[in-house]
CSV table of C-alpha atoms in Angstrom, one decimal:
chain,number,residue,atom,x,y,z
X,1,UNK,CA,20.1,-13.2,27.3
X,2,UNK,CA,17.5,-13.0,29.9
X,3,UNK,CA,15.6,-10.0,28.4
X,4,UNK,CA,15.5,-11.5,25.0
X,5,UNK,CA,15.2,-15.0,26.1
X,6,UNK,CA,12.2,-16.4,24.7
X,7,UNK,CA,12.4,-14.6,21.8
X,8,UNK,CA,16.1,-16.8,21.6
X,9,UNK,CA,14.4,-20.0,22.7
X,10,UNK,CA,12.1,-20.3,19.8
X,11,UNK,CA,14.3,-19.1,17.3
X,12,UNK,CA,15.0,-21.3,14.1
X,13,UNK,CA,17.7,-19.2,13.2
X,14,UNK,CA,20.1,-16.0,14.2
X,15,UNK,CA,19.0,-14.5,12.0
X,16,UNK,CA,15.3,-14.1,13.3
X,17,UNK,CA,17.0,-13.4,16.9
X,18,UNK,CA,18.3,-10.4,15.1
X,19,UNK,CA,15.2,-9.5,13.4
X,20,UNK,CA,13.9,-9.3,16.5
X,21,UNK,CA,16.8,-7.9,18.3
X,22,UNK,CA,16.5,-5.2,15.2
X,23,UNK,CA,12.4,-4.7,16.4
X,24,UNK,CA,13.1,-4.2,20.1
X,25,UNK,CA,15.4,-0.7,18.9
X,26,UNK,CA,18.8,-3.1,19.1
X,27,UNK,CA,21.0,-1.8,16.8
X,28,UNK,CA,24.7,-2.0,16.4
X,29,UNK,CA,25.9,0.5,18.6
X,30,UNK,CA,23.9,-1.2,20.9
X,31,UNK,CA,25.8,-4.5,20.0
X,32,UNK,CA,29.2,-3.0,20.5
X,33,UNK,CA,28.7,-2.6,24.0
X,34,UNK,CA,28.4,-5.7,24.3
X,35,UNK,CA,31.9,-6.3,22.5
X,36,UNK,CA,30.3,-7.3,18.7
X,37,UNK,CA,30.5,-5.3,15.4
X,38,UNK,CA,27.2,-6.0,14.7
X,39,UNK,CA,23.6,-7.0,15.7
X,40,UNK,CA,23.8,-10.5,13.6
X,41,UNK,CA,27.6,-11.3,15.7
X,42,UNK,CA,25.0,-10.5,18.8
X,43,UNK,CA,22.3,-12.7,17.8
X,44,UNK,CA,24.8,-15.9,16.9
X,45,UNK,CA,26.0,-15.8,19.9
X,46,UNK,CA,22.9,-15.9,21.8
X,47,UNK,CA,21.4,-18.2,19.3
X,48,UNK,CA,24.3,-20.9,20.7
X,49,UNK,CA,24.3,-19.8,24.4
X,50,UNK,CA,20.6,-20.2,24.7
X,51,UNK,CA,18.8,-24.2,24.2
X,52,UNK,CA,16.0,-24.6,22.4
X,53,UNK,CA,12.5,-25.1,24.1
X,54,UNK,CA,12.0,-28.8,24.4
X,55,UNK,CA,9.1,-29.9,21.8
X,56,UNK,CA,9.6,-26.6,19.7
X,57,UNK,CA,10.3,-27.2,16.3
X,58,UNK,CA,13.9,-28.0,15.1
X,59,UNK,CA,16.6,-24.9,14.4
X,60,UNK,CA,18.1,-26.1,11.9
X,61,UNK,CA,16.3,-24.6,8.5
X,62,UNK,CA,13.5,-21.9,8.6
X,63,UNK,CA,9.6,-22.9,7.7
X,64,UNK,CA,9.4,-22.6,3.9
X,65,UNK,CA,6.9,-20.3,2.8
X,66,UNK,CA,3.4,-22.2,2.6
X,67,UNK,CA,2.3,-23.3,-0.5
X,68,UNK,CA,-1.5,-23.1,-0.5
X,69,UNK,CA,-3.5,-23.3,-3.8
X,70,UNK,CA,-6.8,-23.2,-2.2
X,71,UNK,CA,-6.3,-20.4,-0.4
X,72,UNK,CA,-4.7,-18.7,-2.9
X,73,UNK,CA,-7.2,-19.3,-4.9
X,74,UNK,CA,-10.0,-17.9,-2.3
X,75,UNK,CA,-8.1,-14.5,-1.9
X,76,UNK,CA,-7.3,-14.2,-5.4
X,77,UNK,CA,-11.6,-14.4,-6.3
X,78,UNK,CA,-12.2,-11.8,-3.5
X,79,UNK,CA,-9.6,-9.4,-5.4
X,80,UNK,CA,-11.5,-9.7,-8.1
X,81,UNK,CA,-14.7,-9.4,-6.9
X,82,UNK,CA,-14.4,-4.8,-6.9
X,83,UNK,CA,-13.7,-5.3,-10.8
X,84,UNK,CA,-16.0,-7.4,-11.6
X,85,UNK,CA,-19.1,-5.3,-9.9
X,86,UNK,CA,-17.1,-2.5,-11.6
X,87,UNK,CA,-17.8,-3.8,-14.6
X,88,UNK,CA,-20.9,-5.5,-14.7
X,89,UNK,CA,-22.3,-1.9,-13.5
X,90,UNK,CA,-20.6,-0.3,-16.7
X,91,UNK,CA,-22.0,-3.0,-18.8
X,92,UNK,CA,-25.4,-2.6,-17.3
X,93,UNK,CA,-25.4,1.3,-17.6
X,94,UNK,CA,-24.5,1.1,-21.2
X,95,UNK,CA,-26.6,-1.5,-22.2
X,96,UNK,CA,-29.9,0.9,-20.2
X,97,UNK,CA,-28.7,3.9,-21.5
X,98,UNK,CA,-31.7,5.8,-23.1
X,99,UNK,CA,-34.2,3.1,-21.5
X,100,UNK,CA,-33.5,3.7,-17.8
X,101,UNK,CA,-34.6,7.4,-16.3
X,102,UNK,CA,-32.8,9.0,-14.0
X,103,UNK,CA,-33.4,7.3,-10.7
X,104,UNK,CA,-33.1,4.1,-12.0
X,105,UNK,CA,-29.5,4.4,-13.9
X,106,UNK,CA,-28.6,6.6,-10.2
X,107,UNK,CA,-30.1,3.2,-8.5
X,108,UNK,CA,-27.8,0.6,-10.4
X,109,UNK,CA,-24.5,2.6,-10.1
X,110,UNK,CA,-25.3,2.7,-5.8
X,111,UNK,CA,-26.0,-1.2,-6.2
X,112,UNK,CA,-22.4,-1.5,-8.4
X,113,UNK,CA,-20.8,0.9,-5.9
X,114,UNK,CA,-21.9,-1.0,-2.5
X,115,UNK,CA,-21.0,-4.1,-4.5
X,116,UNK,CA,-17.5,-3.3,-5.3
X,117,UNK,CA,-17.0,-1.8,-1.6
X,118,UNK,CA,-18.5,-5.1,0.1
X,119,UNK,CA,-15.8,-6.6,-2.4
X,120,UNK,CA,-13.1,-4.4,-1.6
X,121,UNK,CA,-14.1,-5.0,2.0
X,122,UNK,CA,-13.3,-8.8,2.0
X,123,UNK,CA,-10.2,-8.6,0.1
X,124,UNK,CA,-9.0,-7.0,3.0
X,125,UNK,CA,-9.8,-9.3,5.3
X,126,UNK,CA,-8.0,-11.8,3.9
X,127,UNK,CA,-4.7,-12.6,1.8
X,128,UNK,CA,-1.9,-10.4,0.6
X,129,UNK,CA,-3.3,-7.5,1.6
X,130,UNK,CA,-5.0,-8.1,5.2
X,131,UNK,CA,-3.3,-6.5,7.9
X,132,UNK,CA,-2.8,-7.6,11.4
X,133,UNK,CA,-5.6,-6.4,13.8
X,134,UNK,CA,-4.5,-2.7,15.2
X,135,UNK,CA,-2.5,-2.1,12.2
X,136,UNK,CA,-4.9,-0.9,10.3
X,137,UNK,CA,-6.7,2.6,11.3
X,138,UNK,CA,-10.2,4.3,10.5
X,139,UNK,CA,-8.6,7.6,8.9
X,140,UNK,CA,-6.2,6.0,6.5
X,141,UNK,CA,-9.3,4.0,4.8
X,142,UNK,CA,-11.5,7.8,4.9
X,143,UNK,CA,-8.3,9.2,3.4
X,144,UNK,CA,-8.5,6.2,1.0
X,145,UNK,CA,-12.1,6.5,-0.2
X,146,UNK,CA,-11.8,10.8,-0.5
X,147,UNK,CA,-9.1,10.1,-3.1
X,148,UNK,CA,-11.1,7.6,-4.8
X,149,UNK,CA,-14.2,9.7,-4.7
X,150,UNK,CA,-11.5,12.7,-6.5
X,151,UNK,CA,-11.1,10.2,-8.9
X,152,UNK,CA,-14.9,10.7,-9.8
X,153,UNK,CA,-15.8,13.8,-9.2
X,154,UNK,CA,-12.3,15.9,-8.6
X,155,UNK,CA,-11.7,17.0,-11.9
X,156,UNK,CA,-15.2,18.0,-12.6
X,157,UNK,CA,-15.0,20.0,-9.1
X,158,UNK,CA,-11.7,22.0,-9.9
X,159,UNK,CA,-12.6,23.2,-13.8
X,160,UNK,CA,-16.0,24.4,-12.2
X,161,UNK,CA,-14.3,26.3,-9.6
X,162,UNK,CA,-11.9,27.9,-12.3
X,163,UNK,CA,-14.5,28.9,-14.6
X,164,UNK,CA,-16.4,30.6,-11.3
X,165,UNK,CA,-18.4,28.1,-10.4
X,166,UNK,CA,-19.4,25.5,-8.8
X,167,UNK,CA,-22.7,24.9,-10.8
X,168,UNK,CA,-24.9,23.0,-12.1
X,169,UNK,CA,-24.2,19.0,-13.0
X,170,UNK,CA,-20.8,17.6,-12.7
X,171,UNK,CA,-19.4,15.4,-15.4
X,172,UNK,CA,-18.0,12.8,-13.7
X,173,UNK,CA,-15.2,10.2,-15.2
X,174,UNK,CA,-15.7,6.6,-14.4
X,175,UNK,CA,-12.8,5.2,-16.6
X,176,UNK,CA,-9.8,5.7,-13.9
X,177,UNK,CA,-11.9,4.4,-11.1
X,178,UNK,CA,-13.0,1.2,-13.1
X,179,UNK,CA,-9.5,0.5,-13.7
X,180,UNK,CA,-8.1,1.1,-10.1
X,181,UNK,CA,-11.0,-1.2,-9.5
X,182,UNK,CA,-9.9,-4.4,-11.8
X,183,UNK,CA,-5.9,-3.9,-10.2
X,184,UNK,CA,-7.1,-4.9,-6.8
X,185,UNK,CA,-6.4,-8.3,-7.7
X,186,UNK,CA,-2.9,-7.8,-9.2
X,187,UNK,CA,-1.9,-5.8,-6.5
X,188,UNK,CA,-2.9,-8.9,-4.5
X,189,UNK,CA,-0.6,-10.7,-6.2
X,190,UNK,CA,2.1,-8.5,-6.5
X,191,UNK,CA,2.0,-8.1,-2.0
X,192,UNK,CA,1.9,-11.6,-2.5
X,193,UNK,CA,4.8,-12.1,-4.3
X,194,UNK,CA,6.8,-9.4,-2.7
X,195,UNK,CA,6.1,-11.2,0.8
X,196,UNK,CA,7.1,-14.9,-0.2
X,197,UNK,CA,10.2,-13.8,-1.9
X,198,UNK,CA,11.5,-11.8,1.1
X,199,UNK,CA,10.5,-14.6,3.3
X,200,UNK,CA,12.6,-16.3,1.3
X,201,UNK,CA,15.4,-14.1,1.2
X,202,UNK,CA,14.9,-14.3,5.6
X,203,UNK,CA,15.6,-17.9,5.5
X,204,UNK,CA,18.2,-18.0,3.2
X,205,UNK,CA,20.5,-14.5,4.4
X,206,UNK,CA,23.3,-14.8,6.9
X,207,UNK,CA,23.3,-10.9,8.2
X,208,UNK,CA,20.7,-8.7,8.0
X,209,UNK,CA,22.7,-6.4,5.6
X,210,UNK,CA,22.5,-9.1,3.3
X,211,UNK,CA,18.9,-9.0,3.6
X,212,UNK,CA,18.4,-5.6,2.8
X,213,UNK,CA,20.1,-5.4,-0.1
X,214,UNK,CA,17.7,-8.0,-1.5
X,215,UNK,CA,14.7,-7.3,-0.5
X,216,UNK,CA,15.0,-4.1,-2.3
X,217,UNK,CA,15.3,-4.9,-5.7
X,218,UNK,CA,11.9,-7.3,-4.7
X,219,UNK,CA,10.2,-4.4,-3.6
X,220,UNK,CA,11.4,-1.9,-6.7
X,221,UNK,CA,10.2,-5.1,-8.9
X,222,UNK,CA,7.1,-5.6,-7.3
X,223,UNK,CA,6.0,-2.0,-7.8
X,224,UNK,CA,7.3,-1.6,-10.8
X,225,UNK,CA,5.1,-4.8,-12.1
X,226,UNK,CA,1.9,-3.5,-10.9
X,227,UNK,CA,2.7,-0.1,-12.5
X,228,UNK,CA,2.7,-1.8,-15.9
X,229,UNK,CA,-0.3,-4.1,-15.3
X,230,UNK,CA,-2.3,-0.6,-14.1
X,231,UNK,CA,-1.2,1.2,-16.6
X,232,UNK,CA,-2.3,-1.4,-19.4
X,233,UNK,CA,-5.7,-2.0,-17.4
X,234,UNK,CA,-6.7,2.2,-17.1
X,235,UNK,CA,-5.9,1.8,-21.1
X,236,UNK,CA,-8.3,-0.8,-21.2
X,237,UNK,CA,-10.9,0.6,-19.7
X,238,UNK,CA,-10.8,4.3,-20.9
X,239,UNK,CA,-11.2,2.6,-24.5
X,240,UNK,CA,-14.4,0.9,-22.7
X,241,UNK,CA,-15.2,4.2,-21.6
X,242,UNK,CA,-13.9,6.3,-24.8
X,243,UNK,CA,-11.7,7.8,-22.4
X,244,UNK,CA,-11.7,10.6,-20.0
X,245,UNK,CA,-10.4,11.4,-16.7
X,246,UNK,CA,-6.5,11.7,-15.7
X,247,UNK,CA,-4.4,8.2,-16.6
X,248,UNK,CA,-1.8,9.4,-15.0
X,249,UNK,CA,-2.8,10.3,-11.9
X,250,UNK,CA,-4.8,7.3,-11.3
X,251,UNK,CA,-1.6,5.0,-12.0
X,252,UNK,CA,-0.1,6.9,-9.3
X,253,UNK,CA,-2.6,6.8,-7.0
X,254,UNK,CA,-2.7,3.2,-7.6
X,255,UNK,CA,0.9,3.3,-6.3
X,256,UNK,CA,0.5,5.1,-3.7
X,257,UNK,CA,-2.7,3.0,-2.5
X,258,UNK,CA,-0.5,-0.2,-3.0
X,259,UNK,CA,2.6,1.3,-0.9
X,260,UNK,CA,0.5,2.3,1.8
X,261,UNK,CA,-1.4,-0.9,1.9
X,262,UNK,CA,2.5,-2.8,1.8
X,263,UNK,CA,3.6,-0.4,5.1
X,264,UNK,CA,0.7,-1.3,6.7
X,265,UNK,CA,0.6,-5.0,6.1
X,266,UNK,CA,4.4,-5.0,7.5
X,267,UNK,CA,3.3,-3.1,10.4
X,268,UNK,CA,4.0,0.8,9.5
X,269,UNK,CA,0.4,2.5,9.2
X,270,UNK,CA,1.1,5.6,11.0
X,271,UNK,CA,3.7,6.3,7.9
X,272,UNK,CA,0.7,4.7,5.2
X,273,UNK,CA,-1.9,7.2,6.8
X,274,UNK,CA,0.4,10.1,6.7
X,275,UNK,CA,1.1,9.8,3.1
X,276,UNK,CA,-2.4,9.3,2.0
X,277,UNK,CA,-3.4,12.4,4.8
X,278,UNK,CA,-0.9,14.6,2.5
X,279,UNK,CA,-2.0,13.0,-1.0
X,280,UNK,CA,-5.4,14.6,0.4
X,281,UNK,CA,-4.6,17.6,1.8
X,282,UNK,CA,-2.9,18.7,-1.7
X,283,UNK,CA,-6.6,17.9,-3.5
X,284,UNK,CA,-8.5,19.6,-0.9
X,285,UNK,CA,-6.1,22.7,-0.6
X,286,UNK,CA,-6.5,23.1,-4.9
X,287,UNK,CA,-10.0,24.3,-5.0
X,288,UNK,CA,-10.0,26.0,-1.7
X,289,UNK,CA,-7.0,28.4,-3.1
X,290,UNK,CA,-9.0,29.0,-6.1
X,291,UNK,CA,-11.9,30.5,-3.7
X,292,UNK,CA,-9.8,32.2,-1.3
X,293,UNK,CA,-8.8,33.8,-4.5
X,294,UNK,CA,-11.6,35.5,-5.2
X,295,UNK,CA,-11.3,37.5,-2.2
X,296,UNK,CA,-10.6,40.8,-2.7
X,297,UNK,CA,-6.9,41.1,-2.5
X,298,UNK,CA,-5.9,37.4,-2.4
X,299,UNK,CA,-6.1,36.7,-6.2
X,300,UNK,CA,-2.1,35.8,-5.9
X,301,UNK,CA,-3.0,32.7,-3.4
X,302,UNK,CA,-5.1,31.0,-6.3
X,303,UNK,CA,-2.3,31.8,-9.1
X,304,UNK,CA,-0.3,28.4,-8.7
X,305,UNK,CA,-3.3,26.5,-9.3
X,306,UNK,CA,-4.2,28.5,-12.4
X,307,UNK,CA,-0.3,27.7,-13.9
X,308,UNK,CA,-0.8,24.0,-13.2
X,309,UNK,CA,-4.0,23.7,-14.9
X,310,UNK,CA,-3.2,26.0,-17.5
X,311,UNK,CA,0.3,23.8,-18.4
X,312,UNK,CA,-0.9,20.3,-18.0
X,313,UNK,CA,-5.0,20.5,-17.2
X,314,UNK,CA,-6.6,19.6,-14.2
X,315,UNK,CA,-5.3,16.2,-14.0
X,316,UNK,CA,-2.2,17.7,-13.1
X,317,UNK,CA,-3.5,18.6,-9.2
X,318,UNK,CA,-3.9,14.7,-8.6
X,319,UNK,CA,-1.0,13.7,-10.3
X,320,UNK,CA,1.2,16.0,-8.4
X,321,UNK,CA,-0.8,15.5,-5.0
X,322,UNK,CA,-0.3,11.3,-5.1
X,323,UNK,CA,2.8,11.7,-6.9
X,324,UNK,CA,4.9,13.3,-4.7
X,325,UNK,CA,3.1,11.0,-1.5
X,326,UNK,CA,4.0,7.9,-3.5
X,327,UNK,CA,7.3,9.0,-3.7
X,328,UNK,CA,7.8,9.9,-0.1
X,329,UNK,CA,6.2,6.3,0.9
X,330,UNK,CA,8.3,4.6,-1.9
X,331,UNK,CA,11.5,6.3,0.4
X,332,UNK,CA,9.8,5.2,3.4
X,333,UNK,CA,9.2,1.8,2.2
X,334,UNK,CA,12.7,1.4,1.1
X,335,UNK,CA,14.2,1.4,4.6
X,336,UNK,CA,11.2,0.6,6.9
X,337,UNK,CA,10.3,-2.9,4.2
X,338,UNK,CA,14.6,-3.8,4.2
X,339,UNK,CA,14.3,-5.0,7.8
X,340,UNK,CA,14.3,-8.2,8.9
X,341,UNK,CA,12.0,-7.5,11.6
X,342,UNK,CA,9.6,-6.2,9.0
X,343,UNK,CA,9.2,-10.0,7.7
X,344,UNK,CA,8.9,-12.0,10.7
X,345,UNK,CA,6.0,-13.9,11.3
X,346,UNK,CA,4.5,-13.7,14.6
């Protein structure tokens, strides 16, 4: 009671004193020491041993979730500001194409790319997806932009290397990355929908197993959603494009950018950055094999590359790289993103 008293005086509910109980590494061995079953039986017991602050809101019900339209509203533009220079640079390009030399198509696409970064930038800072200063680190957004830039230029890269080069001009493949760019905003909405809901299961569980086991359909759904909506988006815009580039792994990488964005918002970026660290260590590794196999006597180091291209084409090296992180995050994410703790607001 004295260690955890201010955390018990301000409490609406026992169930936040166990969500924060739950942060501080309380668990219910812990609990059982002190003669409960579990962390919740701990928390209702302090929750009616210990007053309430005088002046501090009442404890009866837990703050609703706000309701703000204009500030939805403000976040929601700011997510769609990346697609939107997306694809007013597309339009522009193809509307020049054959009038504009060179330097002046290179000079529109670094306007449209600063744009959409600037864009990307401020969605951020902001809404759904802003994170708590400190929770956000430097390497996970350079491990971020690499496996964007892959998207561009990574599959161009890898069939040069394969066919002995690299050489001469890269082809690069702009479809994925405009799509990736218009699903900033519904992955907005989909972090935002995922947070109200569990903010509403907070208020409304008894236990914090209770709250688990329903946030994690939420989360499942939430995913899920903005899956579908990428997937019909990257459709879109290859047909803008006339295709190219890999679908397929740029709907997982979209998943895996969304999962590490969710961990990171909830206050887990060490697990984010490692995901998106591996997702890029698995694209960088792919090319380098293919060199070191040209050593003499190390041809066997590039032959696993060379079956995965030759099976399913060099979209396969992404899909497999941010596959398998997306996976390991969507594990992660199941546990860390079930506890209360995860939820609270500070």
């Amino acid at each position: 009671m004295h260690r955890h008293r201010e955390l018990c005086e301000r409490a609406v509910d026992p169930l936040e004193i166990a969500a924060g109980l739950e942060a501080h590494g309380v668990t219910d061995r812990t609990a059982a020491r002190y003669r409960h079953r579990d962390v919740f039986s701990l928390a209702e017991e302090l929750y009616a041993r210990v007053p309430a602050v005088a002046g501090e809101p009442g404890r009866a019900t837990a703050p609703a979730p706000m309701r703000d339209i204009e500030t939805r509203a403000a976040w929601t533009l700011r997510a769609l500001l990346p697609g939107a220079a997306c694809t007013a640079t597309a339009v522009v390009l193809k509307l020049t194409d054959g009038v504009l030399g060179g330097g002046g198509r290179l000079t529109v696409a670094l306007v449209g790319a600063l744009v959409a970064l600037l864009g990307l930038g401020l969605c951020l800072r902001s809404g759904p997806l802003h994170a708590a200063e400190g929770r956000s680190s430097a390497a996970a957004a350079v491990y971020g932009y690499w496996l964007l830039g892959y998207v561009l230029y990574g599959d161009a890269l890898l069939d040069q290397v394969l066919s002995g080069g690299p050489e001469g001009p890269w082809a690069i493949t702009p479809a994925p990355l405009l799509g990736l760019a218009l699903a900033v905003a519904p992955a907005a909405w989909c972090a935002h929908l995922f947070s109200v809901h569990a903010q509403r299961k907070l208020a409304g569980s008894r236990a914090l197993e209770e709250f688990a086991a329903g946030v994690r359909p939420l989360l499942f759904g939430a995913v899920a959603l903005f899956l579908c909506v990428l997937t019909g988006l990257l459709h879109l815009a290859a047909l803008g494009y006339g295709g190219g580039g890999a679908p397929v792994a740029a709907a997982v990488l979209g998943v895996l950018l969304l999962l590490a964005r969710l961990l990171t918002v909830h206050g887990f970026p060490e697990a984010a950055t490692t995901g998106l660290a591996a997702a890029c260590a698995v694209e960088a590794v792919a090319p380098a094999l293919v060199l070191a196999g040209r050593l003499p006597g190390l041809h066997f180091v590039a032959q696993p590359v060379y079956t995965v291209v030759a099976e399913a084409g060099t979209g396969a090296v992404p899909a497999i790289a941010c596959g398998a992180a997306a996976l390991g995050l969507l594990i992660h994410a199941t546990v860390a993103l079930s506890r209360a703790s995860a939820h609270t607001r500070a």
